[in-house]
PDB file of C-alpha atoms in Angstrom:
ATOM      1  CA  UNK R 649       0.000   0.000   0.000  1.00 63.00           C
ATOM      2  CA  UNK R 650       2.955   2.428   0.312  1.00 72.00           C
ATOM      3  CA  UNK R 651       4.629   2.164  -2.513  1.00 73.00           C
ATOM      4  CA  UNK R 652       1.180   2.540  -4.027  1.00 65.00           C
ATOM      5  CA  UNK R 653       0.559   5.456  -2.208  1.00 69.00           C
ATOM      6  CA  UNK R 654       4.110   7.153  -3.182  1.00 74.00           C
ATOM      7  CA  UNK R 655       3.137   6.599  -6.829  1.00 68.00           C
ATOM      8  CA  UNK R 656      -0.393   7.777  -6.273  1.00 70.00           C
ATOM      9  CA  UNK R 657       0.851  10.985  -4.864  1.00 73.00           C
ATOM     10  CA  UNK R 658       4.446  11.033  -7.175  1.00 75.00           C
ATOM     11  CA  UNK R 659       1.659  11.308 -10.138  1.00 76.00           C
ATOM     12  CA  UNK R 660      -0.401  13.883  -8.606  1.00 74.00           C
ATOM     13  CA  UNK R 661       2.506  16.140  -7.848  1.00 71.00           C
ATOM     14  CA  UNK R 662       3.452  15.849 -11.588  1.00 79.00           C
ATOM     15  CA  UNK R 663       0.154  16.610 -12.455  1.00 74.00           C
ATOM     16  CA  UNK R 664      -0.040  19.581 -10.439  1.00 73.00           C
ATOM     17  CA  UNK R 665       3.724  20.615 -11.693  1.00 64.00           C
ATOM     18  CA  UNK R 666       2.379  20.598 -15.261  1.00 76.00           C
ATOM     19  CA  UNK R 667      -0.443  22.585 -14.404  1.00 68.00           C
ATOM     20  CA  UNK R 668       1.994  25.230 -12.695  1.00 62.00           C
ATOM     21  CA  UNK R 669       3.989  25.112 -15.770  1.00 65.00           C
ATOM     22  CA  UNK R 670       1.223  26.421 -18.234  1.00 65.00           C
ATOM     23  CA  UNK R 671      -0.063  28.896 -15.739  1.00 69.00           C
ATOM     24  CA  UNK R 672       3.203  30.575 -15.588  1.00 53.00           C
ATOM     25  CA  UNK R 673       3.998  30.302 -19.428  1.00 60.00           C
ATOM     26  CA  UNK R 674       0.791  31.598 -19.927  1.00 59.00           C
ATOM     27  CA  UNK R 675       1.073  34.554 -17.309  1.00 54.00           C
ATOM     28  CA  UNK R 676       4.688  35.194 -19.216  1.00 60.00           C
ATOM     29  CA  UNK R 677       3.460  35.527 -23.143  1.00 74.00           C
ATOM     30  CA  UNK R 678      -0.455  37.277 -22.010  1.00 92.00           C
ATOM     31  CA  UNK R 679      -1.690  40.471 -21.701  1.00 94.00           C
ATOM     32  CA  UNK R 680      -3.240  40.304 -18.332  1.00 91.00           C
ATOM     33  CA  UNK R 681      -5.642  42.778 -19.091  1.00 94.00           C
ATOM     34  CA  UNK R 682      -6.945  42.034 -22.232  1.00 96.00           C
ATOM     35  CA  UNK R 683      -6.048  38.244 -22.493  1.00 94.00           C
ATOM     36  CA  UNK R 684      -4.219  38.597 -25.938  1.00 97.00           C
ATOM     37  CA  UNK R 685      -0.780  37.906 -26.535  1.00 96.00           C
ATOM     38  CA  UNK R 686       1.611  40.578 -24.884  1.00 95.00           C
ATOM     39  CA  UNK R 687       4.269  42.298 -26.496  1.00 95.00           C
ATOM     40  CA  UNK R 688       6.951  39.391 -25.933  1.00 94.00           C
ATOM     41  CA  UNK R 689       4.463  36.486 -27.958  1.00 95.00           C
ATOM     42  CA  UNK R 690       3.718  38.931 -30.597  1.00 97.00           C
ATOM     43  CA  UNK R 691       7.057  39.076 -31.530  1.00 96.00           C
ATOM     44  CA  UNK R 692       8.416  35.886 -31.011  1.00 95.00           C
ATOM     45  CA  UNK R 693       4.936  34.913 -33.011  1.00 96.00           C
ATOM     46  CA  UNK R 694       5.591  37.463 -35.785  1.00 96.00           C
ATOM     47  CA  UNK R 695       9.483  36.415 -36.328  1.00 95.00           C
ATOM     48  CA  UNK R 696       7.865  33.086 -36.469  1.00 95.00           C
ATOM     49  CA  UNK R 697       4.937  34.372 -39.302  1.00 95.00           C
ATOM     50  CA  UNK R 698       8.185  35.691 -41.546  1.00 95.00           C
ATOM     51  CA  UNK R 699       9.934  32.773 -41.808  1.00 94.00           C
ATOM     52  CA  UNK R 700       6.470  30.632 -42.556  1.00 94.00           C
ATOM     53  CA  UNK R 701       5.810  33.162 -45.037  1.00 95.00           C
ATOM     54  CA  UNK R 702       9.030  32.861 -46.611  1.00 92.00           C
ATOM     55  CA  UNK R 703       9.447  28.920 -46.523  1.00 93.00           C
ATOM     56  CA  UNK R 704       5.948  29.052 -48.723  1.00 93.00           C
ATOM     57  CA  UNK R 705       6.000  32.247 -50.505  1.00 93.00           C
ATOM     58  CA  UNK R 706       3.003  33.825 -49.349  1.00 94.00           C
ATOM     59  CA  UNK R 707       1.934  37.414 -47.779  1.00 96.00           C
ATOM     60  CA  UNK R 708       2.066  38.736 -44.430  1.00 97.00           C
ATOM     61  CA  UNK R 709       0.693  41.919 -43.289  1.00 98.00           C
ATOM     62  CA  UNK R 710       0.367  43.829 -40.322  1.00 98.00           C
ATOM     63  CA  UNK R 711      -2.046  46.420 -38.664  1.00 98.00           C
ATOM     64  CA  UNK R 712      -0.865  49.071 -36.001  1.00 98.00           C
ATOM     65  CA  UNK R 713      -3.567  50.073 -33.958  1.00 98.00           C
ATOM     66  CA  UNK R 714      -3.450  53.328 -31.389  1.00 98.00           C
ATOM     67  CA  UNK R 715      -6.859  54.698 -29.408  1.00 98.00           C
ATOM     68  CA  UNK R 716      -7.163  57.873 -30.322  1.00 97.00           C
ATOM     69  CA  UNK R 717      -7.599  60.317 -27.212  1.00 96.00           C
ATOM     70  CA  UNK R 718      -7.251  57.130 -24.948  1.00 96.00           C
ATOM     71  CA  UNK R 719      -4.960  59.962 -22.198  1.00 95.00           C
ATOM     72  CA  UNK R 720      -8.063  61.892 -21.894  1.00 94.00           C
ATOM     73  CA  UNK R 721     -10.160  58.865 -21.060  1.00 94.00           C
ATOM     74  CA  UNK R 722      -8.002  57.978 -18.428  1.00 92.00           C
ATOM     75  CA  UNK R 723      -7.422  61.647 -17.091  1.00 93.00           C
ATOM     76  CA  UNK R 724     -11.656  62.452 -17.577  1.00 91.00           C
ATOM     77  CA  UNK R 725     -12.777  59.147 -16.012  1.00 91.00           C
ATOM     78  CA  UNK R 726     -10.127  57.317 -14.561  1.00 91.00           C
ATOM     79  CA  UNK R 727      -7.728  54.290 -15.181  1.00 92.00           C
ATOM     80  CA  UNK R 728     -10.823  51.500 -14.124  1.00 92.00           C
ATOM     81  CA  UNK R 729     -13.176  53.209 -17.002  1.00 93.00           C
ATOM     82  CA  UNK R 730      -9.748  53.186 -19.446  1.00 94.00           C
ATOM     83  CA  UNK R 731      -8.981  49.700 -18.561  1.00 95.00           C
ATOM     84  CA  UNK R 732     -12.886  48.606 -19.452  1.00 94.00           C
ATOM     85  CA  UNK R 733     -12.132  50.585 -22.944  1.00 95.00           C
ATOM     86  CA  UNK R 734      -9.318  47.944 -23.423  1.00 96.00           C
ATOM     87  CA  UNK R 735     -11.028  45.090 -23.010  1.00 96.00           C
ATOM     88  CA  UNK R 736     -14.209  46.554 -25.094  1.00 95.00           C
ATOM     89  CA  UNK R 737     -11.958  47.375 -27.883  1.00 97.00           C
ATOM     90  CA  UNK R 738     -10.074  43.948 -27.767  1.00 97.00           C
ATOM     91  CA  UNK R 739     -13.286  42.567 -27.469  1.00 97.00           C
ATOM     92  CA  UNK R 740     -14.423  44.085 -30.836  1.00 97.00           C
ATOM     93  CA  UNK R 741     -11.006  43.395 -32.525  1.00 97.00           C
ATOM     94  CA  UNK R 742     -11.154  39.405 -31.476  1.00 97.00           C
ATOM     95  CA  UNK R 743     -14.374  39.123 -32.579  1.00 97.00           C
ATOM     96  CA  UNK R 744     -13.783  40.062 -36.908  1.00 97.00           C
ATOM     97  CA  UNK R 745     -10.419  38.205 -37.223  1.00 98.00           C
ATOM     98  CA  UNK R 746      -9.755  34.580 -38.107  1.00 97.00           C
ATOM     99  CA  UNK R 747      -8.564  32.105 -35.616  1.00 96.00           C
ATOM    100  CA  UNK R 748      -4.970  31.993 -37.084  1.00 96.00           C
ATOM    101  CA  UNK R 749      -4.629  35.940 -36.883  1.00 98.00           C
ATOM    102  CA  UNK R 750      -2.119  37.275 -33.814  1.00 97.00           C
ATOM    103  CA  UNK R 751      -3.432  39.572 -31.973  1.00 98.00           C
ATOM    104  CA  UNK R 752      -1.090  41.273 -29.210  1.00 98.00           C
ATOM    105  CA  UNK R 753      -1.206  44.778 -26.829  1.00 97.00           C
ATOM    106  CA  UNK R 754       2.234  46.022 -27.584  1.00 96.00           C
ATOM    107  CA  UNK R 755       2.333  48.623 -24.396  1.00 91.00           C
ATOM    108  CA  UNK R 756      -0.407  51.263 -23.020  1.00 92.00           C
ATOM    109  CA  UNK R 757      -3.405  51.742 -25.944  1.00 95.00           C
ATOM    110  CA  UNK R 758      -1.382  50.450 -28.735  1.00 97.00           C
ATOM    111  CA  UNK R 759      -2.264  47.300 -30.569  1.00 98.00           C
ATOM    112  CA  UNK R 760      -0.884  45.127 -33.320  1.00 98.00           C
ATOM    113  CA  UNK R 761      -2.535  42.495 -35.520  1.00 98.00           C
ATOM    114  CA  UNK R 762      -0.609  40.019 -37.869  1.00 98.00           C
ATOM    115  CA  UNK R 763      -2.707  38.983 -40.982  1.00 98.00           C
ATOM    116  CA  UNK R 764      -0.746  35.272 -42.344  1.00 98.00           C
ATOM    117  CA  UNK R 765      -1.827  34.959 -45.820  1.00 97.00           C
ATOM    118  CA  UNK R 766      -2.810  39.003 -46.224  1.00 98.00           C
ATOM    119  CA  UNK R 767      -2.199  41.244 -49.206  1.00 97.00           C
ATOM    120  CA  UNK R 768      -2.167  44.617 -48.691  1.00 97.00           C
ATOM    121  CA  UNK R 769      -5.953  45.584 -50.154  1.00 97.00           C
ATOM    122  CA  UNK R 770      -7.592  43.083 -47.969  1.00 98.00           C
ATOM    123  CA  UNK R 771      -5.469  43.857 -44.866  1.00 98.00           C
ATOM    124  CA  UNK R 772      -6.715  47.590 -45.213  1.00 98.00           C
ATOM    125  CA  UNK R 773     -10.448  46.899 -45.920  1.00 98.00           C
ATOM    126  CA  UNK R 774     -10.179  44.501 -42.500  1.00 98.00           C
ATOM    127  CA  UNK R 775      -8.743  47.605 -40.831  1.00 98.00           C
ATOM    128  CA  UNK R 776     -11.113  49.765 -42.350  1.00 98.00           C
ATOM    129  CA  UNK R 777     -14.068  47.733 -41.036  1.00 98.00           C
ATOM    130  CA  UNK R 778     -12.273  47.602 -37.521  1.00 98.00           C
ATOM    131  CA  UNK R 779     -12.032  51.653 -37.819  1.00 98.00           C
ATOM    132  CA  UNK R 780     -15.863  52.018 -38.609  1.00 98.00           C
ATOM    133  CA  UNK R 781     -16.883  49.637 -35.963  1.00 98.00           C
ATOM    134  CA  UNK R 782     -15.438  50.817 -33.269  1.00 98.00           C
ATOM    135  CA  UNK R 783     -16.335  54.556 -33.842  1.00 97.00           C
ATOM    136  CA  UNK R 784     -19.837  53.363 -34.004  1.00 97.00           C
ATOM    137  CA  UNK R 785     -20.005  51.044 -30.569  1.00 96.00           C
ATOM    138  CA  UNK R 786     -21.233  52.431 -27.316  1.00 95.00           C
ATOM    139  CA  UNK R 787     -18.632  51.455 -24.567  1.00 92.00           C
ATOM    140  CA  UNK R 788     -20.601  51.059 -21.395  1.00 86.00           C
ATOM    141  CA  UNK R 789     -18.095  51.791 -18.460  1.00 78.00           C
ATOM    142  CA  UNK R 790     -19.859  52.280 -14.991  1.00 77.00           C
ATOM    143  CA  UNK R 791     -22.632  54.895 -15.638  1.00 84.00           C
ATOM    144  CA  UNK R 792     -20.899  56.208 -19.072  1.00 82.00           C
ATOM    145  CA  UNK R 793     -21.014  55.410 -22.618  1.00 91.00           C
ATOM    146  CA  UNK R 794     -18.126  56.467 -23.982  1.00 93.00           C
ATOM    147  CA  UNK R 795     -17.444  56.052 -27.846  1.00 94.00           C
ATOM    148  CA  UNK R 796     -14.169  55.855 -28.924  1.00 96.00           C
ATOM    149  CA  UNK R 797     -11.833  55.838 -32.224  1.00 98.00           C
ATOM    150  CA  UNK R 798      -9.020  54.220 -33.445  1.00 98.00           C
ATOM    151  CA  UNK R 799      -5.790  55.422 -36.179  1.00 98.00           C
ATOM    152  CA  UNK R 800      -4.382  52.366 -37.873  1.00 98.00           C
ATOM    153  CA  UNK R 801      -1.469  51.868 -39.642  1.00 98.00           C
ATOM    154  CA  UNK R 802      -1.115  48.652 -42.358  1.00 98.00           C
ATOM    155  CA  UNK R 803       1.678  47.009 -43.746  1.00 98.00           C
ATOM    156  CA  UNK R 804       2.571  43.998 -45.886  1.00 97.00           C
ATOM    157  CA  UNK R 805       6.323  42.106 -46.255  1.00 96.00           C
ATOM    158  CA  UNK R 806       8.427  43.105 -48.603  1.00 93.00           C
ATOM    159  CA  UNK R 807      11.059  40.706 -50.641  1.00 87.00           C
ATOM    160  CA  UNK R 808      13.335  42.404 -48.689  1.00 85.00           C
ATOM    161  CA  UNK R 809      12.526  42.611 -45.433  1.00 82.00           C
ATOM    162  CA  UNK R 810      13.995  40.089 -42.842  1.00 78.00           C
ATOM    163  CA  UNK R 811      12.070  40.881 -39.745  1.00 88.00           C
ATOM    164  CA  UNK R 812       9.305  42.155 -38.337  1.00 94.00           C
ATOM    165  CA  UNK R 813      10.523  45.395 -36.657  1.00 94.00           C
ATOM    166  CA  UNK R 814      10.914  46.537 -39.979  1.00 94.00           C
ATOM    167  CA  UNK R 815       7.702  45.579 -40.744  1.00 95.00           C
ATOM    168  CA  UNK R 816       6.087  47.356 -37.824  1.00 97.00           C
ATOM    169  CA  UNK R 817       8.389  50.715 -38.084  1.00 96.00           C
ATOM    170  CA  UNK R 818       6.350  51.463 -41.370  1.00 97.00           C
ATOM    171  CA  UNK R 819       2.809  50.341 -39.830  1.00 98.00           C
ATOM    172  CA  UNK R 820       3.796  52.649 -37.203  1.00 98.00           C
ATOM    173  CA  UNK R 821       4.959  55.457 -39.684  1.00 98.00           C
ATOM    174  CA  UNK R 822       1.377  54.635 -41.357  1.00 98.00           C
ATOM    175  CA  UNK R 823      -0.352  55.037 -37.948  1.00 98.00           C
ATOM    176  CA  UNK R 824       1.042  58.589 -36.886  1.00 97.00           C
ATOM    177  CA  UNK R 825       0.481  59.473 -40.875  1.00 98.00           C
ATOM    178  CA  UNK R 826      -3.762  58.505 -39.772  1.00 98.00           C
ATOM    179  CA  UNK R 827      -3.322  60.351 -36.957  1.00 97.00           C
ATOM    180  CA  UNK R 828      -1.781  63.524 -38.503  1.00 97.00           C
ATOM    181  CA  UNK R 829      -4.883  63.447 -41.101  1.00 97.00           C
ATOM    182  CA  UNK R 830      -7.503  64.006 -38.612  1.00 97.00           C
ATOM    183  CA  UNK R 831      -7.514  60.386 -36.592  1.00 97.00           C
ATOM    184  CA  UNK R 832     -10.484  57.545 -36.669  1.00 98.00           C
ATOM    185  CA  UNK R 833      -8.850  56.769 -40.321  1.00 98.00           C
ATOM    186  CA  UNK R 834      -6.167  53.943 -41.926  1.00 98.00           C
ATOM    187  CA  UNK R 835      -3.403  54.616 -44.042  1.00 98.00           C
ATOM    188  CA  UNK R 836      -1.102  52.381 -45.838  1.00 98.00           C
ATOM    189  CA  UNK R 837       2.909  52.272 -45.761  1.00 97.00           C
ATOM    190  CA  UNK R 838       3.739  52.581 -49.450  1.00 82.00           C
TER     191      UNK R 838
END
């Protein structure tokens, strides 16, 4: 019965140890806000994206996403009402992309969203969709509805490009280029 029992309990602390394992690797690569991938899986996922889209010659793009105005949410209403903002807008984001998309909260209000198998017209009418929907949605946070907008930036890969910083630099060029036309718009890196 002992040695029985010392298995028993040897399998049950393995099972526990696993367990503990994908907590932690899970607390390690997710936004704990939001539940998407932080900044660290969205890169190791997009260096991973580049060299699947390279191995079978296909298209990758890329969406940067900011909140427009998200500082005066937070300094009009507070970081608990800016926090529920988050999650609505991740909310929205999650559900119009496909299952194989990557979806990661780089830092603060800014957002990224890889696109496998993307070419540049079809990643901008996505982020075109994703601008128009979420200027239209009523945010309820405590006793306010708050609407909000977003300035995104899109990108594809070029022949030339080896990794995805580079790929991201001209989203984010494309972003602050939406922003500096008036916000609550896209525009593509050339």
């Amino acid at each position: 019965w002992a040695i029985m029992f010392i298995v028993l309990n040897a399998e049950r602390l393995e099972n526990e140890l696993e367990s503990t394992q994908r907590q932690f690797q899970k607390m390690a690569t997710t936004d704990f806000l939001t539940g998407i991938a932080n900044s660290r899986l969205f890169r190791e996922s997009g260096e991973h994206e580049i060299q699947r889209t390279r191995r079978y010659n296909g298209t990758l793009a890329v969406l940067m996403i900011d909140l427009d105005y998200f500082k005066k949410v937070n300094d009009a209403y507070g970081h608990a009402v800016g926090d529920k903002v988050l999650v609505a807008f991740t909310d929205i984001c999650k559900k119009n992309l496909r299952d194989f998309d990557i979806f990661g909260r780089l830092g603060g209000e800014e957002f990224a969203i890889l696109l496998p198998q993307t070419e540049t017209n079809n990643a901008r009418i996505l982020a075109e969709r994703l601008c128009s929907i979420v200027a239209r949605t009523d945010i309820e946070a405590e006793d306010k509805i708050l609407r909000i907008t977003v300035s995104i930036g899109v990108s594809v890969l070029l022949s030339e490009e080896d990794s995805l910083d580079k790929m991201l630099r001209r989203a984010d060029d494309a972003m602050y280029e939406a922003k500096r036309n008036g916000r609550n718009q896209v525009a593509v890196a050339l």
